[in-house]
Short mmCIF file of C-alpha atoms in Angstrom, two decimals:
data_model
loop_
_atom_site.label_atom_id
_atom_site.label_comp_id
_atom_site.label_asym_id
_atom_site.label_seq_id
_atom_site.Cartn_x
_atom_site.Cartn_y
_atom_site.Cartn_z
CA MET T 143 90.94 115.02 121.73
CA PRO T 144 93.80 115.00 123.56
CA GLU T 145 96.15 111.81 122.27
CA ASP T 146 97.51 108.79 124.83
CA ASP T 147 100.68 108.08 126.22
CA VAL T 148 101.72 105.67 123.54
CA LEU T 149 101.02 108.62 120.89
CA ALA T 150 103.16 110.90 123.33
CA ALA T 151 106.18 108.81 123.27
CA ALA T 152 106.35 108.35 119.67
CA ARG T 153 106.29 112.08 118.89
CA ALA T 154 109.01 112.09 121.65
CA ARG T 155 110.90 109.58 119.48
CA ALA T 156 110.25 111.81 116.31
CA GLU T 157 111.44 114.61 117.90
CA GLU T 158 114.94 112.51 119.04
CA VAL T 159 115.79 111.85 115.61
CA GLY T 160 114.30 115.03 113.83
CA VAL T 161 111.09 113.47 112.19
CA THR T 162 107.89 115.82 112.03
CA PRO T 163 104.97 113.58 112.33
CA ILE T 164 101.62 114.52 111.36
CA SER T 165 99.51 116.73 113.51
CA SER T 166 97.17 115.50 116.15
CA GLY T 167 94.18 116.63 114.07
CA GLY T 168 95.61 115.30 110.69
CA GLY T 169 96.21 111.51 112.39
CA ALA T 170 92.47 111.83 113.93
CA ALA T 171 90.96 112.21 109.78
CA LEU T 172 93.37 109.45 109.00
CA ARG T 173 91.64 107.05 111.90
CA PHE T 174 88.36 108.40 110.58
CA LEU T 175 89.32 107.44 106.83
CA ALA T 176 90.13 104.05 107.35
CA SER T 177 87.57 103.44 109.79
CA ALA T 178 84.75 104.57 106.95
CA ILE T 179 86.33 102.25 104.28
CA ASP T 180 87.07 99.94 106.73
CA ALA T 181 90.18 99.54 105.60
CA ARG T 182 91.92 96.10 106.02
CA ALA T 183 95.18 96.51 103.51
CA VAL T 184 96.83 100.03 103.95
CA VAL T 185 100.21 101.38 102.64
CA GLU T 186 101.86 104.12 104.46
CA ILE T 187 104.89 106.19 102.86
CA GLY T 188 107.14 107.73 105.09
CA THR T 189 106.89 105.45 108.39
CA GLY T 190 108.86 107.89 110.67
CA THR T 191 108.58 106.84 114.58
CA GLY T 192 105.16 105.61 113.89
CA VAL T 193 102.33 108.37 114.81
CA SER T 194 100.43 108.15 111.82
CA GLY T 195 100.80 104.31 111.67
CA LEU T 196 99.47 104.30 115.02
CA TRP T 197 96.29 106.54 114.01
CA LEU T 198 95.78 104.40 110.61
CA MET T 199 96.22 101.22 112.76
CA ARG T 200 93.28 102.70 115.26
CA GLY T 201 90.88 103.27 112.57
CA MET T 202 91.24 99.90 110.53
CA ARG T 203 89.55 96.40 110.71
CA SER T 204 91.34 94.65 113.78
CA ASP T 205 92.72 91.72 111.19
CA GLY T 206 94.14 94.58 109.13
CA VAL T 207 97.90 95.25 107.71
CA LEU T 208 99.69 98.05 107.37
CA THR T 209 102.55 98.10 104.76
CA THR T 210 105.08 100.96 105.85
CA VAL T 211 108.05 102.26 103.79
CA ASP T 212 110.98 104.46 105.15
CA ILE T 213 114.30 104.74 103.75
CA GLU T 214 115.16 104.95 107.33
CA ALA T 215 115.53 101.81 109.05
CA GLU T 216 116.24 103.31 112.58
CA HIS T 217 113.04 104.90 112.23
CA GLN T 218 111.15 101.83 111.83
CA ARG T 219 112.93 100.65 114.65
CA LEU T 220 111.55 102.76 116.92
CA ALA T 221 108.09 102.61 115.00
CA LYS T 222 108.14 99.27 116.06
CA GLU T 223 108.22 100.22 119.96
CA SER T 224 105.43 102.26 119.19
CA PHE T 225 103.42 99.82 117.57
CA LEU T 226 104.59 97.03 120.75
CA GLU T 227 103.62 99.55 123.29
CA ALA T 228 100.18 100.21 121.59
CA GLY T 229 99.61 96.45 121.96
CA PHE T 230 99.63 95.66 118.21
CA PRO T 231 100.57 91.97 117.05
CA ASN T 232 103.53 91.80 114.74
CA GLN T 233 101.72 90.41 112.22
CA ARG T 234 99.57 93.83 111.62
CA VAL T 235 102.36 95.76 110.51
CA ARG T 236 104.50 95.00 107.59
CA THR T 237 107.87 97.26 107.77
CA ILE T 238 109.84 97.81 104.70
CA ALA T 239 113.16 99.80 104.44
CA GLY T 240 113.74 101.24 101.47
CA SER T 241 112.93 104.23 98.94
CA ALA T 242 109.20 104.32 98.16
CA LEU T 243 109.67 104.55 94.40
CA ASP T 244 111.70 101.23 94.72
CA VAL T 245 109.88 99.23 97.10
CA LEU T 246 106.11 100.63 95.36
CA PRO T 247 106.32 98.59 92.33
CA ARG T 248 106.68 95.45 93.69
CA LEU T 249 103.07 95.50 96.03
CA THR T 250 100.25 93.99 94.20
CA ASP T 251 98.01 96.01 92.23
CA GLY T 252 94.50 96.61 93.68
CA HIS T 253 94.92 95.49 96.59
CA TYR T 254 94.86 98.68 98.80
CA ASP T 255 92.19 99.93 100.75
CA LEU T 256 94.24 103.33 101.61
CA VAL T 257 97.71 104.90 100.41
CA PHE T 258 98.62 107.38 103.24
CA CYS T 259 101.58 109.76 101.54
CA ASP T 260 104.41 111.40 103.49
CA GLY T 261 107.50 110.77 102.11
CA ASP T 262 109.33 112.92 99.85
CA LYS T 263 107.66 115.63 99.17
CA ALA T 264 109.34 116.20 95.12
CA GLU T 265 108.12 112.18 94.73
CA TYR T 266 104.25 113.18 95.49
CA ALA T 267 103.33 113.27 91.62
CA ALA T 268 105.20 109.62 91.32
CA TYR T 269 103.10 108.89 94.62
CA LEU T 270 100.13 109.35 92.62
CA THR T 271 100.59 107.05 89.98
CA GLU T 272 101.62 104.37 92.21
CA ALA T 273 98.83 104.43 94.57
CA LEU T 274 96.63 104.58 91.29
CA ARG T 275 97.48 101.31 90.60
CA LEU T 276 97.52 99.73 94.23
CA LEU T 277 93.87 101.00 95.37
CA ARG T 278 91.02 98.87 94.73
CA PRO T 279 88.27 100.92 93.22
CA GLY T 280 86.74 102.69 96.35
CA GLY T 281 90.09 103.14 97.49
CA VAL T 282 91.66 106.49 98.83
CA VAL T 283 94.80 108.09 98.69
CA VAL T 284 95.96 110.50 101.36
CA PHE T 285 98.94 113.28 101.09
CA ASP T 286 100.10 114.89 103.89
CA ASN T 287 101.43 118.16 103.90
CA ALA T 288 99.25 119.38 100.89
CA LEU T 289 99.37 123.07 102.01
CA TRP T 290 103.05 122.67 102.33
CA HIS T 291 103.04 125.54 104.89
CA ASP T 292 101.04 127.85 103.26
CA ARG T 293 103.55 127.90 100.29
CA VAL T 294 101.04 125.89 97.71
CA ALA T 295 98.96 129.07 97.96
CA ASP T 296 101.72 131.84 96.95
CA PRO T 297 102.71 132.05 93.54
CA ALA T 298 105.67 133.42 94.21
CA ARG T 299 107.17 130.25 95.73
CA ARG T 300 108.24 128.43 93.07
CA ASP T 301 110.73 126.05 94.53
CA GLU T 302 110.99 122.45 93.36
CA GLU T 303 108.83 120.69 96.23
CA THR T 304 106.01 123.62 96.36
CA VAL T 305 105.64 123.07 92.51
CA THR T 306 105.32 119.40 92.63
CA ILE T 307 102.65 119.75 95.57
CA ARG T 308 100.84 122.82 93.48
CA ASP T 309 100.95 120.71 90.59
CA LEU T 310 99.22 117.68 92.49
CA GLY T 311 96.40 119.50 93.73
CA LYS T 312 95.62 120.39 89.89
CA THR T 313 95.90 116.65 88.74
CA VAL T 314 94.02 115.67 91.38
CA ALA T 315 91.40 117.95 91.00
CA GLU T 316 91.37 117.40 87.17
CA HIS T 317 91.51 113.25 87.10
CA GLU T 318 88.50 111.68 86.16
CA SER T 319 88.77 108.63 88.15
CA LEU T 320 89.28 110.48 91.32
CA VAL T 321 86.28 112.82 93.83
CA SER T 322 89.08 114.71 95.74
CA VAL T 323 89.03 117.30 98.66
CA MET T 324 91.62 119.31 100.67
CA LEU T 325 90.86 118.66 104.35
CA PRO T 326 92.68 122.19 106.10
CA VAL T 327 93.82 119.79 109.11
CA GLY T 328 97.56 120.25 110.34
CA ASP T 329 99.48 121.24 106.82
CA GLY T 330 96.59 120.23 104.91
CA LEU T 331 95.44 116.59 103.88
CA LEU T 332 94.74 116.03 100.41
CA VAL T 333 92.15 113.04 100.07
CA ALA T 334 90.66 111.40 96.81
CA LYS T 335 88.42 108.30 96.08
CA LYS T 336 89.31 106.35 93.23
CA GLU T 337 85.86 105.69 91.17
CA TRP T 338 84.59 102.95 89.96
CA LEU T 339 85.13 103.38 86.18
CA ALA T 340 82.59 101.33 83.83
CA GLU T 341 84.85 99.52 81.09
CA THR T 342 84.84 100.82 77.82
CA ASP T 343 85.72 98.52 75.08
#
């Protein structure tokens, strides 16, 4: 599905500031996931210039709020332009400038329907820990770049980012409260649903 002028403009801004946004296939998957779970409250780690945020909000409920976190305030300023061009009212987007691992602990436990992670790859394991706290039962966490330019599948690749993403895949697959799937779109989307677990004594 071809992207419209609003997404094209957001991608052009990304290129200008050296940000790599999610692929159009990955974006379409985000919109589908947000729509499928009727998402009202979404957290995004890595605002960029608003490409993934546009896809997410197009799938969310019309009263849904996107909370998006980025360490670069200038990128968020450009993202706000993208959201404005798309016709989304200001109250539908909450931008927070800062490090994700400083911001996420301040967000409300069990409040969110979806957490999308596209920040510092070396912090992905920590994002998973925060996402499990933030998500309601039945909520979904999504990691972009889960194939990491096909490095994850190459055991010879031992750099920090590749190892972190590789280990994340194993952790998610083995986690008792997560049902997961790897979607081979773009650079890979790792998607996991937080299951309802019966309370134990």
